[in-house]
Structures are given as C-alpha cells and as structure tokens.
Coordinates of C-alpha atoms and ligand atoms in Angstrom, one line a residue:
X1443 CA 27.5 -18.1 12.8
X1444 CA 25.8 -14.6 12.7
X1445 CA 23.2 -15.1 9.8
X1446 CA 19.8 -14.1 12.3
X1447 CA 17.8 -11.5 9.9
X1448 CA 15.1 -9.5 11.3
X1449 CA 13.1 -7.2 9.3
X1450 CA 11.0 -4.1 10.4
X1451 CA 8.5 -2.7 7.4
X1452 CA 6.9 0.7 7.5
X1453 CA 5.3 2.6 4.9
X1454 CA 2.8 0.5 1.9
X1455 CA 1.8 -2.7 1.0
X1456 CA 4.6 -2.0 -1.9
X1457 CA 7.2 -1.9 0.8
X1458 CA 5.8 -5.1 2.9
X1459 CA 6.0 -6.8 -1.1
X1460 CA 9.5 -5.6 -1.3
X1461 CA 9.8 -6.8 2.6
X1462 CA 9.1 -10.6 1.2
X1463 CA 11.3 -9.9 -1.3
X1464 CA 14.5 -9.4 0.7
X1465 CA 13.3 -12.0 2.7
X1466 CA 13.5 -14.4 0.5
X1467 CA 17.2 -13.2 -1.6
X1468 CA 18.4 -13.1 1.8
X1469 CA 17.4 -16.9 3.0
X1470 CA 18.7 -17.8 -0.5
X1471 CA 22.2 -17.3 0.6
X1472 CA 21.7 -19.0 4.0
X1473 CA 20.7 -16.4 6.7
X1474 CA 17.2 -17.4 9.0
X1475 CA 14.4 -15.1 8.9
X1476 CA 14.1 -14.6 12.8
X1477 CA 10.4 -13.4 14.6
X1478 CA 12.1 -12.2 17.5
X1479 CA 13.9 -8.8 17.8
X1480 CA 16.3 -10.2 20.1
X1481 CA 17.5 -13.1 18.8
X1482 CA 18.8 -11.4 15.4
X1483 CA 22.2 -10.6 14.0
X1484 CA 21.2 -8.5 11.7
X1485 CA 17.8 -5.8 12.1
X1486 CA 16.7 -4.4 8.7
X1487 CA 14.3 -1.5 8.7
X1488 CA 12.0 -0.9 5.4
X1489 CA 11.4 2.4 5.4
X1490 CA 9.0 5.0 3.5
X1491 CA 9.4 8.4 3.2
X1492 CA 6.0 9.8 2.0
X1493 CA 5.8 12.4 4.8
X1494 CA 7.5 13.5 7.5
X1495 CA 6.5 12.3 10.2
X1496 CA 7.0 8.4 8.6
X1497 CA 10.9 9.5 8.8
X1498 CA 10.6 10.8 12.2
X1499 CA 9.6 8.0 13.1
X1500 CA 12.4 6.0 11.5
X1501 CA 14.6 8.0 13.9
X1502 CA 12.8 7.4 16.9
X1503 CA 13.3 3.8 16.2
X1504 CA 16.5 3.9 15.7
X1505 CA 17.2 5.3 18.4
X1506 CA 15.1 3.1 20.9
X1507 CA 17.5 0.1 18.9
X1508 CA 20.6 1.4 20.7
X1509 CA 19.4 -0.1 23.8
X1510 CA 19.5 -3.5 22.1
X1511 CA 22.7 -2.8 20.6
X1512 CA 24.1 -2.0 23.8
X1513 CA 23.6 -6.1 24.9
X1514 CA 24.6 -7.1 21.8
X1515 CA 26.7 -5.1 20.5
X1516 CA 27.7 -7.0 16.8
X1517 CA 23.9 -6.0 15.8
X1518 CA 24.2 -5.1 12.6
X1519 CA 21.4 -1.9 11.4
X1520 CA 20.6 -2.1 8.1
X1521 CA 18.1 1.0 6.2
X1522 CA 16.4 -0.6 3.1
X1523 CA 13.9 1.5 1.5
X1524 CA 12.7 4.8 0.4
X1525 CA 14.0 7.1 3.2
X1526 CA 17.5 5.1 2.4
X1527 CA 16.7 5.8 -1.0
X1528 CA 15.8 9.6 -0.4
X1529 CA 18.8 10.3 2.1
X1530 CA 21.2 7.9 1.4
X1531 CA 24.8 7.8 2.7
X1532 CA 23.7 11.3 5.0
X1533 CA 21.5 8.8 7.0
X1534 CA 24.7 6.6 7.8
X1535 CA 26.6 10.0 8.9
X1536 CA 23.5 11.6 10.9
X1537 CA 22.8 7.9 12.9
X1538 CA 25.3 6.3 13.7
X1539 CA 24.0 3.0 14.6
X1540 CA 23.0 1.8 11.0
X1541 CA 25.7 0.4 9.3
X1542 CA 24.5 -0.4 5.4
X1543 CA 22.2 1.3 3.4
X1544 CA 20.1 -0.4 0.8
X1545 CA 17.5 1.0 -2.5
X1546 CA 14.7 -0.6 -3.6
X1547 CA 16.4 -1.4 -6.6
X1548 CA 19.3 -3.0 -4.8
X1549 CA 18.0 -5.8 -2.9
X1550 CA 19.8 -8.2 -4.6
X1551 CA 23.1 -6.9 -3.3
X1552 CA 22.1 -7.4 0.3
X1553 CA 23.6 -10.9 0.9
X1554 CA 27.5 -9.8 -0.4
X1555 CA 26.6 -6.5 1.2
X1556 CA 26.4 -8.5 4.6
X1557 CA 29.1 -10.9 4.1
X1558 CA 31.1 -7.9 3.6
X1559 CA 30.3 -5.7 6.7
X1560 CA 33.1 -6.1 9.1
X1561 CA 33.2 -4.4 12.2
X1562 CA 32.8 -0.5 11.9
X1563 CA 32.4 -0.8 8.1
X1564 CA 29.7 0.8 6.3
X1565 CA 28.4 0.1 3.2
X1566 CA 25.6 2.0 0.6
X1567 CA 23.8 0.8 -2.6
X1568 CA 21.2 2.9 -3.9
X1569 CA 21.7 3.0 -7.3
X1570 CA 18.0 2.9 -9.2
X1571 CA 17.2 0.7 -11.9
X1572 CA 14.9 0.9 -15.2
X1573 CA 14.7 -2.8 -15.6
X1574 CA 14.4 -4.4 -11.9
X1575 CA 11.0 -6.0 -11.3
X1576 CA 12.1 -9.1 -9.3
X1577 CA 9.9 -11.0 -11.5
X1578 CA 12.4 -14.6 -11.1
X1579 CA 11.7 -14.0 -6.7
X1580 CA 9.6 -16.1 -5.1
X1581 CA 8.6 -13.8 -2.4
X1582 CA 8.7 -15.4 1.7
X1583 CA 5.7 -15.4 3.1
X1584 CA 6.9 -15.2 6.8
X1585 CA 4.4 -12.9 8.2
X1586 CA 1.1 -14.0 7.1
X1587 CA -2.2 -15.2 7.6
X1588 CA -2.1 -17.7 4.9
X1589 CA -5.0 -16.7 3.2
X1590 CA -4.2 -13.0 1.5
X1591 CA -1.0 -12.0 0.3
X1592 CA 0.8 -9.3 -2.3
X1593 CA 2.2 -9.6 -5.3
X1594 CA 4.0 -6.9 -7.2
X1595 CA 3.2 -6.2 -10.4
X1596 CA 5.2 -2.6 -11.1
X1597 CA 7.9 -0.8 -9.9
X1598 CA 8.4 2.9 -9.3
X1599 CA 6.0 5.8 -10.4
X1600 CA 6.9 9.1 -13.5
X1601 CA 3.7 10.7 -12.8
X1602 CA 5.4 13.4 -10.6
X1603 CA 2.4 14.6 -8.3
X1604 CA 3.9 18.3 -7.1
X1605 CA 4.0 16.8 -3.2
X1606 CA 5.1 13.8 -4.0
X1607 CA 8.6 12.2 -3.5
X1608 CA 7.9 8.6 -4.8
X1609 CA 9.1 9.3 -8.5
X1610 CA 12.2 10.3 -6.6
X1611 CA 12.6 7.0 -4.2
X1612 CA 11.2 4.4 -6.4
X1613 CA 12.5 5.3 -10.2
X1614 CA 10.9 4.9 -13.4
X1615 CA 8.2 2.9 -13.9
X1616 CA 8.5 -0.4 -15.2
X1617 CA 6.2 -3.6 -15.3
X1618 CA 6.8 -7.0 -14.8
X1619 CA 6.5 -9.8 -17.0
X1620 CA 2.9 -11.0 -16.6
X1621 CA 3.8 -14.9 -17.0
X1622 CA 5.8 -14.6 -13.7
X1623 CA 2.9 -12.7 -11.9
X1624 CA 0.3 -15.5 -13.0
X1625 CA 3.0 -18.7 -11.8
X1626 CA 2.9 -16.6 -8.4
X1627 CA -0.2 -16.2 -7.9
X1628 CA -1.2 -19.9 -9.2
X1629 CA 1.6 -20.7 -6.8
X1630 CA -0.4 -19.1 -4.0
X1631 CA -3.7 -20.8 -4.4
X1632 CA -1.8 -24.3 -4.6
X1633 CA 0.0 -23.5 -1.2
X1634 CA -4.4 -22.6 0.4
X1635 CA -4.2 -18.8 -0.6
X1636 CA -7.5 -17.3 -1.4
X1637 CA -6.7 -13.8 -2.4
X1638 CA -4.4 -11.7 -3.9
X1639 CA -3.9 -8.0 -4.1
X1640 CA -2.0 -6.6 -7.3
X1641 CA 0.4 -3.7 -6.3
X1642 CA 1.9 -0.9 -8.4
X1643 CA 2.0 2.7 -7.7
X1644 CA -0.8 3.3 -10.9
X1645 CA -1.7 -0.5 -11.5
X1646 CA -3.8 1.1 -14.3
X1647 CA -0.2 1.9 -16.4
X1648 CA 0.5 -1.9 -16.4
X1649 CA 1.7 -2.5 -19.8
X1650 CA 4.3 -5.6 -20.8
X1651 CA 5.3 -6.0 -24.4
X1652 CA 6.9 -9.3 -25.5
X1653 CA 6.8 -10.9 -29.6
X1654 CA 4.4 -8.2 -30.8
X1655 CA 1.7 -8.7 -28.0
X1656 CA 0.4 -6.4 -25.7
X1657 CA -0.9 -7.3 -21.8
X1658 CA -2.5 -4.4 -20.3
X1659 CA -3.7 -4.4 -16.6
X1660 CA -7.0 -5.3 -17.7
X1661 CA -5.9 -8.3 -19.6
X1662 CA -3.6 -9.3 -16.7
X1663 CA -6.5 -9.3 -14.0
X1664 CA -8.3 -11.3 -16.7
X1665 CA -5.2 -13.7 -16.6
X1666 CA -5.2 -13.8 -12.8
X1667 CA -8.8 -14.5 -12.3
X1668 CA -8.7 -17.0 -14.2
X1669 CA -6.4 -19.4 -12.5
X1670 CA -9.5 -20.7 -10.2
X1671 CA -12.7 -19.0 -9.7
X1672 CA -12.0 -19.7 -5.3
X1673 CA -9.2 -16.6 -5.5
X1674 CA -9.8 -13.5 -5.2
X1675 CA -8.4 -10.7 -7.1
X1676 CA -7.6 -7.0 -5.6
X1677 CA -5.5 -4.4 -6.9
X1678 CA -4.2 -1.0 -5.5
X1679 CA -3.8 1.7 -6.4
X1680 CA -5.3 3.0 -9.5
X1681 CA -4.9 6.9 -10.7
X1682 CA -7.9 8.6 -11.5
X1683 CA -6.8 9.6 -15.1
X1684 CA -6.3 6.5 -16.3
X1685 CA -9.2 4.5 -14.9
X1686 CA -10.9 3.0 -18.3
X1687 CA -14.1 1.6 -18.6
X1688 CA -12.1 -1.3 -20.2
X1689 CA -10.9 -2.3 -16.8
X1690 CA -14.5 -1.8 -15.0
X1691 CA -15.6 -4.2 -17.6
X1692 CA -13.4 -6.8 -16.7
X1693 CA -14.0 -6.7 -13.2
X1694 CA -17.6 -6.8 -14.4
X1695 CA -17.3 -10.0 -16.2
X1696 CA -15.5 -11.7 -13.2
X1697 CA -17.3 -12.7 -10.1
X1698 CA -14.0 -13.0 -8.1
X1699 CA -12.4 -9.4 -8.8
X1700 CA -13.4 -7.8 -5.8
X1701 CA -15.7 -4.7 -6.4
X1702 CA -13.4 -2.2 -4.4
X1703 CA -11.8 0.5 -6.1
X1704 CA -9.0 2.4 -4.9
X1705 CA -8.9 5.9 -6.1
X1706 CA -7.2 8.5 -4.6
X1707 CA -9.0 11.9 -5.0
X1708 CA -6.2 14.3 -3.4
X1709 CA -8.3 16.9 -3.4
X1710 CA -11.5 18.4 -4.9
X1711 CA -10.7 22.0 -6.0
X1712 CA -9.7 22.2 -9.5
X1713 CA -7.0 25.0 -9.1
X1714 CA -5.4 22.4 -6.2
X1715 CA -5.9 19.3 -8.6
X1716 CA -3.8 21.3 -11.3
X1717 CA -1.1 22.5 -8.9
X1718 CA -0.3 18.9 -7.9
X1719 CA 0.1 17.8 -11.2
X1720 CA -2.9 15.3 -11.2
X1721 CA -4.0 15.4 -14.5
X1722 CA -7.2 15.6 -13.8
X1723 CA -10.2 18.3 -12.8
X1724 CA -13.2 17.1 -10.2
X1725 CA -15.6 17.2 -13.2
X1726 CA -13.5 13.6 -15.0
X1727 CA -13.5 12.6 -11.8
X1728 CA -16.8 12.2 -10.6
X1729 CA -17.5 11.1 -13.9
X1730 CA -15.2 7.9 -13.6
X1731 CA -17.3 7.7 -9.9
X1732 CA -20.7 7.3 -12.3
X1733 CA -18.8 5.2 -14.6
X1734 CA -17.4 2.9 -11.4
X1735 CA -21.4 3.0 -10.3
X1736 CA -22.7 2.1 -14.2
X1737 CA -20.9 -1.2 -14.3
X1738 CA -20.5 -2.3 -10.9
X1739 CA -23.2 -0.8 -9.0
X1740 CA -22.3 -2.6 -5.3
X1741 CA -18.4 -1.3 -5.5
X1742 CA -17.1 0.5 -2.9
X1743 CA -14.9 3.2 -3.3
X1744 CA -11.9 3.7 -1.2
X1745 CA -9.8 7.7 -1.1
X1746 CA -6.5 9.4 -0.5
X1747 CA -6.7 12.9 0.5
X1748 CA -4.1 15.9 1.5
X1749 CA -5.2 18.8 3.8
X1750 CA -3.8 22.2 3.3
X1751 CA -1.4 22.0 0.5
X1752 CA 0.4 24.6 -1.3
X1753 CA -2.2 28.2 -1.5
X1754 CA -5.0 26.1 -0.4
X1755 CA -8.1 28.7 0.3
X1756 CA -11.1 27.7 2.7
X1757 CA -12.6 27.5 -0.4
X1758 CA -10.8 25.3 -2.0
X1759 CA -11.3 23.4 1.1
X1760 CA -15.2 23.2 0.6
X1761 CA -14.2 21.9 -2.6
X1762 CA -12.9 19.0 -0.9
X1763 CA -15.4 18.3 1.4
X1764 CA -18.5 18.3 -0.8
X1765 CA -16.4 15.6 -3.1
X1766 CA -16.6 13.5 -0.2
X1767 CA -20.6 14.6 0.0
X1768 CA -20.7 13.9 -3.8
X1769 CA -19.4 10.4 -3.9
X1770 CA -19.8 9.1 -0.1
X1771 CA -16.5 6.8 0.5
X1772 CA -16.5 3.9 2.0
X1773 CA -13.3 4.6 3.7
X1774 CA -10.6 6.9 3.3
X1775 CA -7.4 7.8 4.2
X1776 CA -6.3 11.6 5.2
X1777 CA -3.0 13.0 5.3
X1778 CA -1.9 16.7 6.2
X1779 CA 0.5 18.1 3.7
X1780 CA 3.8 17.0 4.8
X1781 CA 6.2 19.5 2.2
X1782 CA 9.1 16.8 0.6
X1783 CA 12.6 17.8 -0.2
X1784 CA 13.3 17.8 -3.8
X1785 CA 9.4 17.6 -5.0
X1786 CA 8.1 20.4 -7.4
X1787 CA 6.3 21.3 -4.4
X1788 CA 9.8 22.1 -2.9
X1789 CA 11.4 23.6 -5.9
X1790 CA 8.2 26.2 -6.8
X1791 CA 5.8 26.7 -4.4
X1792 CA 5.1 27.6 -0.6
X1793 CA 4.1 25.4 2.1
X1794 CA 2.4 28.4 3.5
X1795 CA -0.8 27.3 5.1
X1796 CA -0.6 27.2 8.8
X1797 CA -0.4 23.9 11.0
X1798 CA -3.5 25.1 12.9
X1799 CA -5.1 25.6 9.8
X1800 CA -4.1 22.4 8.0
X1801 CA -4.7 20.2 11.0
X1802 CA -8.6 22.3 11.5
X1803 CA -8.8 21.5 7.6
X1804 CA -7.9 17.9 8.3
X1805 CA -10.6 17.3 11.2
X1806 CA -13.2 18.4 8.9
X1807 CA -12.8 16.2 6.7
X1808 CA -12.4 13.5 8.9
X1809 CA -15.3 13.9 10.9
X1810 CA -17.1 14.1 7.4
X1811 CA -16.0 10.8 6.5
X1812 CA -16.9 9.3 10.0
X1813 CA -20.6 10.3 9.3
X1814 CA -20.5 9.0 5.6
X1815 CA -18.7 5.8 6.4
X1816 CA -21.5 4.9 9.6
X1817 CA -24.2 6.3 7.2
X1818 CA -22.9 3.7 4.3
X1819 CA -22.3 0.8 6.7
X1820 CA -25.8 1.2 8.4
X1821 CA -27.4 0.8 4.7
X1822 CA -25.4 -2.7 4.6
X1823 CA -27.6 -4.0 8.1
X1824 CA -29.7 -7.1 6.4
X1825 CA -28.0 -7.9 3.4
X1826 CA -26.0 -11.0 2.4
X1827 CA -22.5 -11.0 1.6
X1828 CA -19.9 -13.8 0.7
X1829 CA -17.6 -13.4 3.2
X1830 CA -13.8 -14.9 2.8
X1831 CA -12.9 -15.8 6.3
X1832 CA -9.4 -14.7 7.3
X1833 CA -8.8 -15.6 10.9
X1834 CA -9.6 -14.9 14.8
X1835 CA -11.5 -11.2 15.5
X1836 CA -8.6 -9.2 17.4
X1837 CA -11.5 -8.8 20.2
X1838 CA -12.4 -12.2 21.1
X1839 CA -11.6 -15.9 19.9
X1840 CA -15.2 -16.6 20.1
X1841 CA -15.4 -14.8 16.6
X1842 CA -13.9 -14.7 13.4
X1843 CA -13.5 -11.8 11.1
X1844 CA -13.1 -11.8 7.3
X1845 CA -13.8 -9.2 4.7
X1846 CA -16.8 -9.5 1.7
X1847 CA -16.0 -8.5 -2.0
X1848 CA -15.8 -4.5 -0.9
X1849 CA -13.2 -4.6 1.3
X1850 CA -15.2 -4.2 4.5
X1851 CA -14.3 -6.9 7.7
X1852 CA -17.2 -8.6 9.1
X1853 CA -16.8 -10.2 11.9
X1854 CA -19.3 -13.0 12.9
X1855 CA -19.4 -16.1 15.7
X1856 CA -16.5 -18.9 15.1
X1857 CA -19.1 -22.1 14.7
X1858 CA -17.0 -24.2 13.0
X1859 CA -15.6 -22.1 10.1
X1860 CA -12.3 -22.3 8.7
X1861 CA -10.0 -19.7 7.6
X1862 CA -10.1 -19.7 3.6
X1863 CA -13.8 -20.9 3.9
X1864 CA -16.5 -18.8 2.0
X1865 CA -19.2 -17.9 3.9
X1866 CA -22.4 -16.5 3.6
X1867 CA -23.0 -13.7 6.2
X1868 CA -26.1 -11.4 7.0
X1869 CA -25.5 -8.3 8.1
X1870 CA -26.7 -7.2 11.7
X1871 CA -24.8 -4.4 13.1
X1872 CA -22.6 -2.0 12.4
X1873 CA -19.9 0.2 13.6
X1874 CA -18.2 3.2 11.2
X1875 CA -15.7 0.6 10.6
X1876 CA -17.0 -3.1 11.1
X1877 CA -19.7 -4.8 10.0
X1878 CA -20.9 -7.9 12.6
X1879 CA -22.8 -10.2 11.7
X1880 CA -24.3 -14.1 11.3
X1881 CA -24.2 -16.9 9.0
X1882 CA -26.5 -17.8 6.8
X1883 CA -27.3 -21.1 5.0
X1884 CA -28.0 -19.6 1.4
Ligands
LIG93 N1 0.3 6.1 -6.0 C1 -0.7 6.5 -5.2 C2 -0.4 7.0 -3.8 C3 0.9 6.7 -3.2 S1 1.3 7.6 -1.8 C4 -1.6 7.5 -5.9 O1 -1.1 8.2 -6.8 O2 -2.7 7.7 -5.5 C5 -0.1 7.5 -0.7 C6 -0.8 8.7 -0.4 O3 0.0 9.6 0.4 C7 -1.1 9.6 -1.6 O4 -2.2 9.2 -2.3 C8 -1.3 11.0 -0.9 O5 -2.6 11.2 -0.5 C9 -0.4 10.9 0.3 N2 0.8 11.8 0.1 C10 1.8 11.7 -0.8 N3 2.7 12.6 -0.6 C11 2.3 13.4 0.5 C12 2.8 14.6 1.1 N4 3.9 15.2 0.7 N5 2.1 15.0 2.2 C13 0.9 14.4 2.6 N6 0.4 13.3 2.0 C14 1.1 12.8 0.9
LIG94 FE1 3.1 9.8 -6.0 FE2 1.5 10.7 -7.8 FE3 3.1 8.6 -8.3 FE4 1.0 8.4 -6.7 S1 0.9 8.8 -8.9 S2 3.1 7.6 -6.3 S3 0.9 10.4 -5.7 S4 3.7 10.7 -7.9
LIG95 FE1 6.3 5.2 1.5 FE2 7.8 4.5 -0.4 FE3 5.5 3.4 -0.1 S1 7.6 6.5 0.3 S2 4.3 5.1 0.8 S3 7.1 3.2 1.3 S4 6.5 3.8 -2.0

C-alpha cells in the first residue's frame, strides 16, 4: 500500500503548526508519517510566500525532486500552503511534477484528496474559510525536541500591511476556542513539555466570545500559565498597535510568561509607517518600548524590519536606523522589500528603489544590529539566569544548550543535566548570538 507521507515545511512557525496539523489528519486516515525522503509515497511541501525569494526557492526544490521522481516514479507532489494558496491551480500548470494543491484552510480534505489521485490526475482545494481554526486536532509532534512546541491560537490576518500578501493567503482572522488551546497545552505538559509558544499573525487580536463572556489574549495567557507554574508561556507575534499595557501586566504577574516580546517595527520613518498601512507612527511606538521597559524591565525585545520599500529616502532610512539606536534589540530579523502580487503595494505604488540601494540599506542595518546585539549580550556576562535546558549544543555533545526567560540560547557543560530540567546558569561569555556559560547552585 502507498500510504508513506513526507512533509517539507518552509516559511513560519504558523506553517510548521499547520505542518503538525496535516500530520496528524493525515495519520488519522491511516497513512505513516515517514523521516526519510526516500522511503515516501507521497512528499508534501508547506510553502510560504512572504517574499520572493521563499517561492524561488519552492521551485528550486521542486525541481531537484524530479531526480527522485525519476526512481520512483508513483511519488506523488503535493503544494500545501501559502504559495498554493497565492498561485493555485497556475502552480500545477507551470510545474509539472506536483500533482495536488492544498490551502491552509483545506487540510482536512487532504486524505480523500489522496485517495483520489490516480495516475496523471490533479487535484486543487484552496477555498478559504472564516470559521476553520482546527481547534478539535491534536497536532503530531513528529519533529521535536520534546520539550517546546506550537500551538495555534488564530488563523489568518485583515490588517492588510501595503507589502504584505498574508491577508491574501491566510483569510480573515478568526480565533480559536480557548478551552481547546488550554486541553493542548495541559496535554503537552502531561506528555514532559515545558514550553509553549502561542501563534497567531497579531496574537494581541485574540478575542473568543461564547454565553456572554469575553477571553481576550491576555486572559488566555493567564489561562495557560496557569496549568503548572514548570511551563513556560511564549507567544508571537504581537502588532505594535495593539500592544496593551493589560497584556504587559499579565506577563508581569506571572513568573513563567517569558519576558520576550516580539514586535515588529517595519520601519522607523513615519511617512514609510503610514504608507504600509501600520497604524502606527515611531512616536506610539517607542512609547509601548517604555511601557514594555515600565513593567517588565529585563524583557527583551525582538524586530521585523523591511529595507527600501516603496519611495523610501536615505532619510527615511536614518529613520530606521536610529530606531534600532533608540530601543537596542536583542535580535532582529531584516528583510529587503520583496514587491507581492496583488498587495496594495502592487496595486498603487512603485517598487522603485534600486537593488543596490535596498541591499546597501539592508547591510546598514544589519551591521547596526550586530553591534547592538554583542553590545546587549556583553552586559548579560555575570548574571544568573533560569535556564530551560532543551538538548545537545549543535557544536559539541560535551554541552548542552537551552534558552533563559528572553529568548537567548545559553549553552553550558552537559554534567548531568536533563533536557526539561531548569537550571541555574551564570553567564561567562558571549558571542552576538550565544550566551555560554556555567551552572550554578543558587
Ligand atoms: N504578522 C507579523 C509578520 C508576519 S510576516 C507582523 O505583522 O508583524 C514576517 C515579516 O516578513 C514581516 O514582519 C515583515 O517584516 C516581512 N515581510 C512581509 N512582507 C514582506 C515583503 N513583501 N517584503 C519583505 N519583507 C516582508
Ligand atoms: Fe502581514 Fe501586517 Fe498581517 Fe503581519 S499584520 S501578517 S505584516 S498584513
Ligand atoms: Fe510565509 Fe505564510 Fe507564514 S506567507 S511567513 S508561511 S503565513
């Protein structure tokens, strides 16, 4: 019988979430989730299609696939995600190797989707939804560490950024009923989980109505931490505009919500910040930093930013770059304005800054961050942090490496530490991305 499933995931945690969701619909109905490539029957690719180059990339694996198709050639390609979403049936007609196409919103049609692909047939189901959250799935866990894991909390995203193509791929937003999110996670710790990480496009629009009640997301991080004070609560990603004091409160009041907040800045030129529709100027913005500061004064503070959008001016630029001077990230992540069919971006403006120029643009500010992050991680040598250990350092099996309540990995000597132990660790040494250091007894 042909019921080997492999699955590929690119893109965010949202689509690695979504990835444990098909994993799980699909052994359900009796297929094998299968580690190995080769061995499968069927190869499903979870794609995103945020810029550019993440669908290039798409292509490129596709076609490096043929060679395995050409050995075994009832391999079945299957396209689930947003670039599937974006595209659609034109994928099917431009590559010919896939053979089924597959929405977020559709995952629960994969298994008669399969059962129904006969040789040469093709099959596509994007249609979006306003009500699928996949609360009743028990995600799979098959790629993990045992320790962390995602849950989903939201679907889909209406806040319609002017370069972004998510409202487009993932629908209107919609929240999950908050009983199924605590089982989950409750199911988690049980099964030796020590953390979880929240995920919704803007986890700060959670909002579930049922008999007259309201749960915000501030009441459902409550609800989450509460299950045990050994997990540990993240969330991602949070939009500036609606980041409420309310929430910093909570985390405030709760030793296990991590203090690490995600909050993607885009830009920091107030003329740029209107054009992409973000709602908000630099001036609100620094002011939720101080407010983020005021309440929990060791959180660290995580970016998204774009280089060289639509009209953007050098000085606009400097705008940027003294944001990151202003509120010194502790890490940050930097794209170059990738223009998106469809987007308002596409419809009304011009993606007229040069590649040179938005790729010079992007260096800055990447070399800018490189000095802040060192410059923040050298001020952590000789403190003490509680440190959840998550496994073997990637560099040597004589260490382990886990991350303390901010997000940063430490990495210290094995002893005899376990993984999903808490452990006190000094700080010693520091690169601009690791901290090492030593146990304590404290
Ligand atoms: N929901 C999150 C971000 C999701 S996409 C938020 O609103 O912050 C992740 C990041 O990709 C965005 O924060 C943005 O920095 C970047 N991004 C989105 N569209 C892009 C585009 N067209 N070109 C370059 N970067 C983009
Ligand atoms: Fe995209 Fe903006 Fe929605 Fe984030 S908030 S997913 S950037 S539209
Ligand atoms: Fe990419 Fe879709 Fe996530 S476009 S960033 S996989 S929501």
């Amino acid at each position: 019988m042909k019921n080997k499933v492999y699955i590929e995931t690119y893109g965010c945690q949202m689509n690695l979430a979504d990835s444990e969701i098909v994993g799980s619909i699909l052994s359900k109905e009796g297929y094998s989730l299968e580690k190995d490539i080769n061995h499968a029957d069927y190869i499903l690719i979870n794609t995103c299609a945020i810029r550019d180059n993440a669908e290039q990339r798409i292509r490129k694996r596709l076609r490096e696939l043929r060679a395995l198709q050409r050995n075994r050639q009832w391999v079945k390609i299957g396209i689930l995600g947003c670039m599937a979403e974006r595209i659609k049936n034109q994928l099917m007609e431009e590559e010919d190797n896939v053979s089924f196409i597959v929405g977020p919103d559709a995952y629960r049609r994969l298994p008669e989707m399969l059962s129904h692909l006969h040789d040469g047939e093709k099959m596509a189901e994007t249609l979006l939804s306003d009500s699928e959250t996949y609360a009743d799935i028990e995600p799979v866990r098959y790629d993990t560490n045992g320790i962390t894991a995602y849950i989903s909390i939201m679907r889909g995203c209406q806040n319609y950024c002017a370069y972004c193509v998510v409202p487009y791929t993932r629908g209107r937003e919609r929240s999950r009923d908050p009983q199924t999110i605590v089982a989950e996670a409750n199911t988690l710790f049980e099964k030796g989980y020590r953390e979880v990480t929240l995920l919704g496009q803007n986890v700060n629009s959670y909002r579930w109505q049922c008999n007259g009640t309201t749960v915000g997301f501030p009441q459902l991080m409550a609800m989450v931490a509460e299950i045990n004070p050994l997990l540990r609560v993240r969330f991602a990603t949070s939009h500036p505009k609606d980041l409420s004091d309310e929430l910093l409160q909570t985390m405030a009041e709760h030793k296990n919500i991590c203090h690490c907040i995600h909050l993607p800045v885009q830009s920091g030129s107030e003329r740029m910040l209107k054009l992409m529709n973000r709602r908000y100027t630099p001036e609100w913005y620094l002011n939720r930093i101080e407010a983020i500061r005021h309440y929990l004064p060791d959180c660290s503070i995580t970016t998204d930013v774009i280089a060289g959008f639509c009209g953007e001016t050098e000085e606009d630029h400097k705008a940027t770059l003294e944001m990151f001077r202003k509120v010194r990230y502790d890490y940050a992540y930097m794209f170059k304005f990738s223009m998106r069919p469809d987007t308002y971006a596409a419809k009304h403006l011009q993606d007229d800054i040069p590649d040179e120029v938005k790729t010079r643009r992007l260096e800055e500010i990447i070399a800018l961050q490189g000095e802040i992050a060192l410059e923040n991680n050298t001020k952590e040598i000789g403190k003490v942090y509680e440190v959840l250990v998550e496994g073997v350092s990637h560099r040597s099996d004589k260490q382990l490496f886990g991350r303390n309540s901010q997000n940063k990995v430490i990495v210290f000597d094995r002893q005899d530490f376990q993984p999903g132990q808490y452990v006190n660790i000094k700080v010693t040494r520091c690169t601009a991305a690791t901290l090492i250091g030593e146990a304590v007894t404290q």
